XYZ file of N, CA, C and O in Angstrom:
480
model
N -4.104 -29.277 -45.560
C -3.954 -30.669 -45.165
C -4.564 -30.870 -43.784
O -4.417 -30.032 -42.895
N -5.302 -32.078 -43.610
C -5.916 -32.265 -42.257
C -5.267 -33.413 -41.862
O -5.526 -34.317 -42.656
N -4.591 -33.737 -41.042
C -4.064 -34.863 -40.098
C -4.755 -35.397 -38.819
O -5.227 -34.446 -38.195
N -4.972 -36.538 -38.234
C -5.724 -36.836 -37.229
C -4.303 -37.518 -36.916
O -3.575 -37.935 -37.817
N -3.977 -37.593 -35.537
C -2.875 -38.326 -34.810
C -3.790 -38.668 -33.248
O -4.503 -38.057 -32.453
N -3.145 -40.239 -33.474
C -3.832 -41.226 -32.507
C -2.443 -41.240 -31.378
O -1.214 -41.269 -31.454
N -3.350 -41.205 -30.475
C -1.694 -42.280 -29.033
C -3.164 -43.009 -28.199
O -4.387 -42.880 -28.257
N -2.312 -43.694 -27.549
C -2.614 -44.482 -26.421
C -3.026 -45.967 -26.902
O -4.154 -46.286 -26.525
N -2.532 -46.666 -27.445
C -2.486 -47.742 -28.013
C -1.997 -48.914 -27.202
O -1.689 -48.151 -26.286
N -1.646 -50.119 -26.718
C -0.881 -51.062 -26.287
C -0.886 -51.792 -25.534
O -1.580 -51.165 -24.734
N -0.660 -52.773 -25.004
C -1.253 -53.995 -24.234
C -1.214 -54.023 -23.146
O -0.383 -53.483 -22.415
N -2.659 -55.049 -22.694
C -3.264 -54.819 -21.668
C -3.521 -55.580 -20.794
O -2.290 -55.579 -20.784
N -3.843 -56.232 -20.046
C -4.113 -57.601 -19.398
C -5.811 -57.589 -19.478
O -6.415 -56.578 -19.120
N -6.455 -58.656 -19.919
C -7.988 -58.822 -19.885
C -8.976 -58.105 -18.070
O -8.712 -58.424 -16.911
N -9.853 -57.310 -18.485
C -10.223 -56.650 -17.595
C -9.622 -55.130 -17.105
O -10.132 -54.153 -16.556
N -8.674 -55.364 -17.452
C -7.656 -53.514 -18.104
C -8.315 -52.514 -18.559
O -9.413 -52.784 -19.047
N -7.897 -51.150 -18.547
C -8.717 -50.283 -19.011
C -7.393 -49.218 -19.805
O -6.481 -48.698 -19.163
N -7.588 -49.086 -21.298
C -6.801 -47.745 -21.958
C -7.315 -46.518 -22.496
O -8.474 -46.764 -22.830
N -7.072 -45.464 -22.718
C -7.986 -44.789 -23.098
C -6.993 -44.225 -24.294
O -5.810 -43.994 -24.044
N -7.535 -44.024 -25.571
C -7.383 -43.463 -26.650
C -7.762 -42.486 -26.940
O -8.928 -42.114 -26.815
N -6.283 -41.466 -27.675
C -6.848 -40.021 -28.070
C -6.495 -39.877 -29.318
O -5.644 -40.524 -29.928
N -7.209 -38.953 -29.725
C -7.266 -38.750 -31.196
C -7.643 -36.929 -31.325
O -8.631 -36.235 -31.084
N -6.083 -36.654 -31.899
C -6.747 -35.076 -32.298
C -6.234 -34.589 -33.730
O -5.116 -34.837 -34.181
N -7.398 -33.735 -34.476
C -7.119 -33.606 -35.918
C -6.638 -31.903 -35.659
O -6.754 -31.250 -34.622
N -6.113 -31.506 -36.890
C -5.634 -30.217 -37.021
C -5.500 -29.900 -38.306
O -5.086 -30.867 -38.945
N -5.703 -28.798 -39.055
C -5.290 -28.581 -40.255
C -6.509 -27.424 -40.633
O -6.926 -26.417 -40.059
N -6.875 -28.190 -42.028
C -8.127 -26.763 -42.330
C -9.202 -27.846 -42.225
O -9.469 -28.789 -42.970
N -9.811 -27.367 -40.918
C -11.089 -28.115 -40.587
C -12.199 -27.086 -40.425
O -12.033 -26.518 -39.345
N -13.239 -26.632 -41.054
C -14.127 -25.057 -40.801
C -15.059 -25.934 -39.821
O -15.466 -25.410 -38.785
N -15.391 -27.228 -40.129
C -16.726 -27.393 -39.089
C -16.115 -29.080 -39.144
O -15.546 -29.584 -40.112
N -16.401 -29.725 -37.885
C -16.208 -31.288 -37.591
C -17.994 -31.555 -37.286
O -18.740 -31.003 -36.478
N -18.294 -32.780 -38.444
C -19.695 -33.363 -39.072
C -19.621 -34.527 -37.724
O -20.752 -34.642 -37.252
N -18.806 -35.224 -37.144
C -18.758 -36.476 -36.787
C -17.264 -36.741 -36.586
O -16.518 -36.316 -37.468
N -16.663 -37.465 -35.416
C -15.617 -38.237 -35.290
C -15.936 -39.747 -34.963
O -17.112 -40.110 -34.952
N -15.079 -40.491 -34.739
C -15.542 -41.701 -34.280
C -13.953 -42.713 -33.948
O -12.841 -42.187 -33.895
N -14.170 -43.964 -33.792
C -12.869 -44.655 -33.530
C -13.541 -45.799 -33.892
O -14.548 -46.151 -33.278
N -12.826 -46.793 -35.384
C -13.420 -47.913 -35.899
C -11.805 -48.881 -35.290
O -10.828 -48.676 -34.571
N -12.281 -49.771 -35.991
C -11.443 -51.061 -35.430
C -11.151 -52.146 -36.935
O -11.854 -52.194 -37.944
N -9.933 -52.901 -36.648
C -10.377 -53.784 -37.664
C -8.907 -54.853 -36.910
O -7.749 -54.576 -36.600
N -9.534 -55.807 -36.874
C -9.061 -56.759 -36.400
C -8.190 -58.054 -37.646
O -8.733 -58.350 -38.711
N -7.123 -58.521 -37.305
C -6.634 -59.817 -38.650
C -7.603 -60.364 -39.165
O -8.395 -60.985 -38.456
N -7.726 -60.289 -40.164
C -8.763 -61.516 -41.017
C -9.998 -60.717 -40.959
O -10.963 -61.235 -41.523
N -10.175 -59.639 -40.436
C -12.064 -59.154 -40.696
C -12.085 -57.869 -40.833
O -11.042 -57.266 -40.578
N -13.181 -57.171 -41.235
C -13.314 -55.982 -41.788
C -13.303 -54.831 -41.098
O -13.846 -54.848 -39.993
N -12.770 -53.739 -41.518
C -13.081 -52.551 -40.286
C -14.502 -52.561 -39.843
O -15.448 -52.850 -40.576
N -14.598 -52.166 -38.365
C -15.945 -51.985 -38.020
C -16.130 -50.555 -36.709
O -15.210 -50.439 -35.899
N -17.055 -49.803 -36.643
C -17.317 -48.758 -36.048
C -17.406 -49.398 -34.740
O -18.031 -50.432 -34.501
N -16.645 -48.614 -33.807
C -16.495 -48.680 -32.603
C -17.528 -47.821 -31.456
O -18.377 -48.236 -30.666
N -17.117 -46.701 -31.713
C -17.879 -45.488 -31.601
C -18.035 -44.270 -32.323
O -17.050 -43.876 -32.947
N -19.212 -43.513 -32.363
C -18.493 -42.257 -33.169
C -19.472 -41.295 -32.251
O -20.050 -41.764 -31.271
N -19.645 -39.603 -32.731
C -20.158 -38.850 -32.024
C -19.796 -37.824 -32.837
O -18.711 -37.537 -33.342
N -21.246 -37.134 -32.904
C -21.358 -36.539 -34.574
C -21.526 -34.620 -33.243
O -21.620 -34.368 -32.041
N -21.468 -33.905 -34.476
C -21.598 -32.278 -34.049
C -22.476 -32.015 -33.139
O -22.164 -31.238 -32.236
N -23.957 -32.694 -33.182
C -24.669 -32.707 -32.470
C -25.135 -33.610 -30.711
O -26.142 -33.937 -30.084
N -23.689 -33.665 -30.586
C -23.368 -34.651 -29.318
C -24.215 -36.613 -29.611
O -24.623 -37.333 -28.700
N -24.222 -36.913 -30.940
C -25.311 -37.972 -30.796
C -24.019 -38.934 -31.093
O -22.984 -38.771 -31.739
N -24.507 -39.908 -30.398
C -23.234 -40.867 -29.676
C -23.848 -42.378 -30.181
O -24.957 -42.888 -30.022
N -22.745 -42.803 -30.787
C -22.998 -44.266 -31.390
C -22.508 -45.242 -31.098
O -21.360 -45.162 -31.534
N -22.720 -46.775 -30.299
C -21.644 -47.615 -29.644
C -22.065 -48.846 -30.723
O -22.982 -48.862 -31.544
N -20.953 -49.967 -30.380
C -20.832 -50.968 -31.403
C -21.757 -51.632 -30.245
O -21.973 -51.051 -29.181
N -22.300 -52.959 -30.578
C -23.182 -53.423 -29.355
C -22.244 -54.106 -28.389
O -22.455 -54.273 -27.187
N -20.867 -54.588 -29.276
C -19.951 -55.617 -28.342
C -19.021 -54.653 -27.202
O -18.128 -54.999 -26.428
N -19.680 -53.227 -27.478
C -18.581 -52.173 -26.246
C -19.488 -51.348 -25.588
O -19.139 -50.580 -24.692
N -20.978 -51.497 -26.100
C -21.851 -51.042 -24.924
C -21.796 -51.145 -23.403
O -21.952 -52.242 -22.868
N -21.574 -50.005 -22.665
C -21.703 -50.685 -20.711
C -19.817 -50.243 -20.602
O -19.245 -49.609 -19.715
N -19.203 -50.913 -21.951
C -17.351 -50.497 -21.276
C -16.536 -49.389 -22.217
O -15.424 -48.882 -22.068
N -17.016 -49.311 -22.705
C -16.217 -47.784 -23.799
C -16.900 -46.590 -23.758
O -18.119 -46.452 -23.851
N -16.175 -45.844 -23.632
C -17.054 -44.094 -23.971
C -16.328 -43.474 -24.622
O -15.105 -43.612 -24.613
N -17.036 -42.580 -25.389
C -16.361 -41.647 -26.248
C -16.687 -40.073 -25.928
O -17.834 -39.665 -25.746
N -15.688 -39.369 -25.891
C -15.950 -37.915 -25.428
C -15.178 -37.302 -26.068
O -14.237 -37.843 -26.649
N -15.480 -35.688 -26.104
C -14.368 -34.965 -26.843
C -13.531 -34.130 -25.988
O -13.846 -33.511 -24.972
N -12.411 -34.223 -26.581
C -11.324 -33.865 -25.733
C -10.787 -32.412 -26.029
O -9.721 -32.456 -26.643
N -11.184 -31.279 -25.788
C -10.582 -29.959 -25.699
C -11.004 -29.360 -26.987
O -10.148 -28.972 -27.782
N -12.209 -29.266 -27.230
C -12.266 -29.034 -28.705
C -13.280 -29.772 -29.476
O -13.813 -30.827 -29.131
N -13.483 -29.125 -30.526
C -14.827 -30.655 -31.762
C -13.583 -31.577 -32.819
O -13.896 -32.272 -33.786
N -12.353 -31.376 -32.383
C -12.152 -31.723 -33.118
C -10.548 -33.130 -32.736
O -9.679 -33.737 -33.362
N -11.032 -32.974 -31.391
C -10.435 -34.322 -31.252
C -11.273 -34.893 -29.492
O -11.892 -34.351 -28.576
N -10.823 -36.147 -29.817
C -12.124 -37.090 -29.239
C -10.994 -38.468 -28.137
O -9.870 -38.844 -28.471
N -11.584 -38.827 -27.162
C -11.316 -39.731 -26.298
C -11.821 -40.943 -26.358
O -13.033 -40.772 -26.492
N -11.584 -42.115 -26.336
C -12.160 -43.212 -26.624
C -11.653 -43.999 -25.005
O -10.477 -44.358 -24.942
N -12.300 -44.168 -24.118
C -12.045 -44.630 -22.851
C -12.517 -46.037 -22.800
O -13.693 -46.383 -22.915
N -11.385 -46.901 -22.597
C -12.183 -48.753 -23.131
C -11.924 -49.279 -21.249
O -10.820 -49.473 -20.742
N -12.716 -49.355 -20.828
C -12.814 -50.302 -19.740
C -12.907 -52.231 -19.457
O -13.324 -52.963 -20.355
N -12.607 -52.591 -18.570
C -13.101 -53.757 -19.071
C -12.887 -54.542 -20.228
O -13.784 -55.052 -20.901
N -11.331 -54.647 -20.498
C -11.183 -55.087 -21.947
C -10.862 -56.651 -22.216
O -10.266 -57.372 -21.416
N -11.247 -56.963 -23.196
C -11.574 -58.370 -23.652
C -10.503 -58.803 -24.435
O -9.694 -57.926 -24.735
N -10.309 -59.847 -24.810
C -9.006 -60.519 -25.741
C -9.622 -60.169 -27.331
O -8.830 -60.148 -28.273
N -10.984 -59.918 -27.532
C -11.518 -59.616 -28.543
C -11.678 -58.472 -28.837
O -12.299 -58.213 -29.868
N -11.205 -57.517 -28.081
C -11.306 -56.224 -28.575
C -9.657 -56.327 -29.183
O -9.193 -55.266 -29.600
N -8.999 -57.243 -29.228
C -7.271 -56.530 -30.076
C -8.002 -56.692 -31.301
O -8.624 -57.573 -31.894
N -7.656 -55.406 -31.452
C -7.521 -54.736 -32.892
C -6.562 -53.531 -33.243
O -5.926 -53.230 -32.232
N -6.254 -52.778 -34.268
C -6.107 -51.658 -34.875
C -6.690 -50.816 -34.770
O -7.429 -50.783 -35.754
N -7.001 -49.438 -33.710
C -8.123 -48.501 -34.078
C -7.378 -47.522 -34.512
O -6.221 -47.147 -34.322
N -8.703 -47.020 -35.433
C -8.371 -45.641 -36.635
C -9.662 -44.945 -36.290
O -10.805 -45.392 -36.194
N -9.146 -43.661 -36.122
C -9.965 -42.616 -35.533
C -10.031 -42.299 -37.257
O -9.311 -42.653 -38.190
N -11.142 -41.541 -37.174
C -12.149 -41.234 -38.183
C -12.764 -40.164 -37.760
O -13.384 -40.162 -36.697
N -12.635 -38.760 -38.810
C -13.434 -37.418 -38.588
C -13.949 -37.141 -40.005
O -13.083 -37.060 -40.876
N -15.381 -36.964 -40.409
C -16.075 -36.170 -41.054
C -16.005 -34.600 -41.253
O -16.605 -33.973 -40.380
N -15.572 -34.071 -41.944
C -15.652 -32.304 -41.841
C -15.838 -31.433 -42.952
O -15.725 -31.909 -44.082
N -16.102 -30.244 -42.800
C -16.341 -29.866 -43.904
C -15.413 -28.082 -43.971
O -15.431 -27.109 -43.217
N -14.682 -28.399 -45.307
C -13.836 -27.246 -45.301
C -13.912 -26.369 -45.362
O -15.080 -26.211 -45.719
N -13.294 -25.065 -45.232
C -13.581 -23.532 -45.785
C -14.381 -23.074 -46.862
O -14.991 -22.011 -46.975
N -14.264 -24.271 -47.822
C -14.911 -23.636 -49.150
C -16.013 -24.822 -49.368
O -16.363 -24.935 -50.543
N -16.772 -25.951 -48.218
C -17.438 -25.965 -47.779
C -17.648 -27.589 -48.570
O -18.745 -28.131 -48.703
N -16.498 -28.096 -48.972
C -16.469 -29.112 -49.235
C -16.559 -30.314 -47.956
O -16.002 -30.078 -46.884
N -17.196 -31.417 -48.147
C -17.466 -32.654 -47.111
C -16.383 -33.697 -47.522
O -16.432 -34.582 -48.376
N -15.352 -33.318 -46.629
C -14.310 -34.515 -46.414
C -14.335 -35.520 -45.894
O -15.402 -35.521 -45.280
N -13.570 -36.914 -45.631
C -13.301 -37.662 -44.793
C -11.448 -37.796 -44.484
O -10.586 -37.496 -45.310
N -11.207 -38.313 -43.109
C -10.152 -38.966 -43.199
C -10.068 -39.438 -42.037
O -10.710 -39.263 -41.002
N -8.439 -40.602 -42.576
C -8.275 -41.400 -41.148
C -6.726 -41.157 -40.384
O -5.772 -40.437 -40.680
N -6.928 -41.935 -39.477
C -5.803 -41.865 -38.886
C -4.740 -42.982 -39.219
O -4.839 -43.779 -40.151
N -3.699 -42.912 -38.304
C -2.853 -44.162 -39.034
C -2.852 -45.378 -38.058
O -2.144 -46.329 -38.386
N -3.359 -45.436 -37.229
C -4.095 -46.316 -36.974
C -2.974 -46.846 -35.580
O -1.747 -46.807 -35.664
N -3.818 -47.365 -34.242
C -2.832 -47.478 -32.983
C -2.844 -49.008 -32.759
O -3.524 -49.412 -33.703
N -2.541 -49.868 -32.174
C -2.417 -51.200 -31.968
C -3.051 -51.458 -30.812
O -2.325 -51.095 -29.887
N -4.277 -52.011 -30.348
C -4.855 -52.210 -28.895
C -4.570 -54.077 -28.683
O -5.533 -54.791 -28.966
N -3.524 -54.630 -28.294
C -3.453 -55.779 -27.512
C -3.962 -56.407 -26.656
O -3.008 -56.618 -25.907
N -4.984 -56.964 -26.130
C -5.471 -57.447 -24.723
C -5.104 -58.926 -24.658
O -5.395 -59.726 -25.547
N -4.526 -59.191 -23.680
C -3.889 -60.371 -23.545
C -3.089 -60.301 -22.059
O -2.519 -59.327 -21.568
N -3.255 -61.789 -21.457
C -2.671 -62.403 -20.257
C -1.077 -63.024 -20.433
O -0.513 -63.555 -19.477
């Protein structure tokens, strides 16, 4: 079983900064990609950031300049650092890891997802 567990979730005042962690554990032989998507009331999940095995780093265009993503102690859990936060970034983020198992199968899974609030 592979589990990803999220913290750092919760509200913020506009211009605030939280940073989100996300670490997986279980039978992971190799991590393909992590990332941290979003999905906001009424609209569809959407990729936030991600950052694949090969350090290649992907931003949404609306968090370019205020979010970074890094990995945190390991390939297999990741930091999502939001600076500068907007009333439009509240959403739900769900960390998301790609991997591939012992017997060399290509998994996915998610997390259960943290609550990001920005609001005055």
């Amino acid at each position: 079983q592979v589990q990803l567990v999220e913290s750092g979730g919760g509200l913020v005042q506009p211009g605030g900064s939280l940073r989100l962690s996300c670490a997986g554990s279980g039978d992971i032989f190799s991590v393909q990609s992590m990332g941290w998507y979003r999905q906001a009331p009424g609209k569809q999940r959407e990729l936030v950031a991600s950052i694949s095995s090969l350090d290649r780093i992907k931003y949404a265009d609306s968090v370019k300049g205020r979010f970074t993503i890094s990995r945190d102690n390991g390939e297999s859990s990741v930091l999502l650092q939001m600076n500068s936060l907007k009333p439009e970034d509240t959403a739900v983020y769900y960390c998301n890891i790609y991997f591939v198992t012992d017997i060399g199968l290509l998994e996915e899974r998610w997390g259960q997802g943290t609550q990001v609030t920005v609001s005055s």
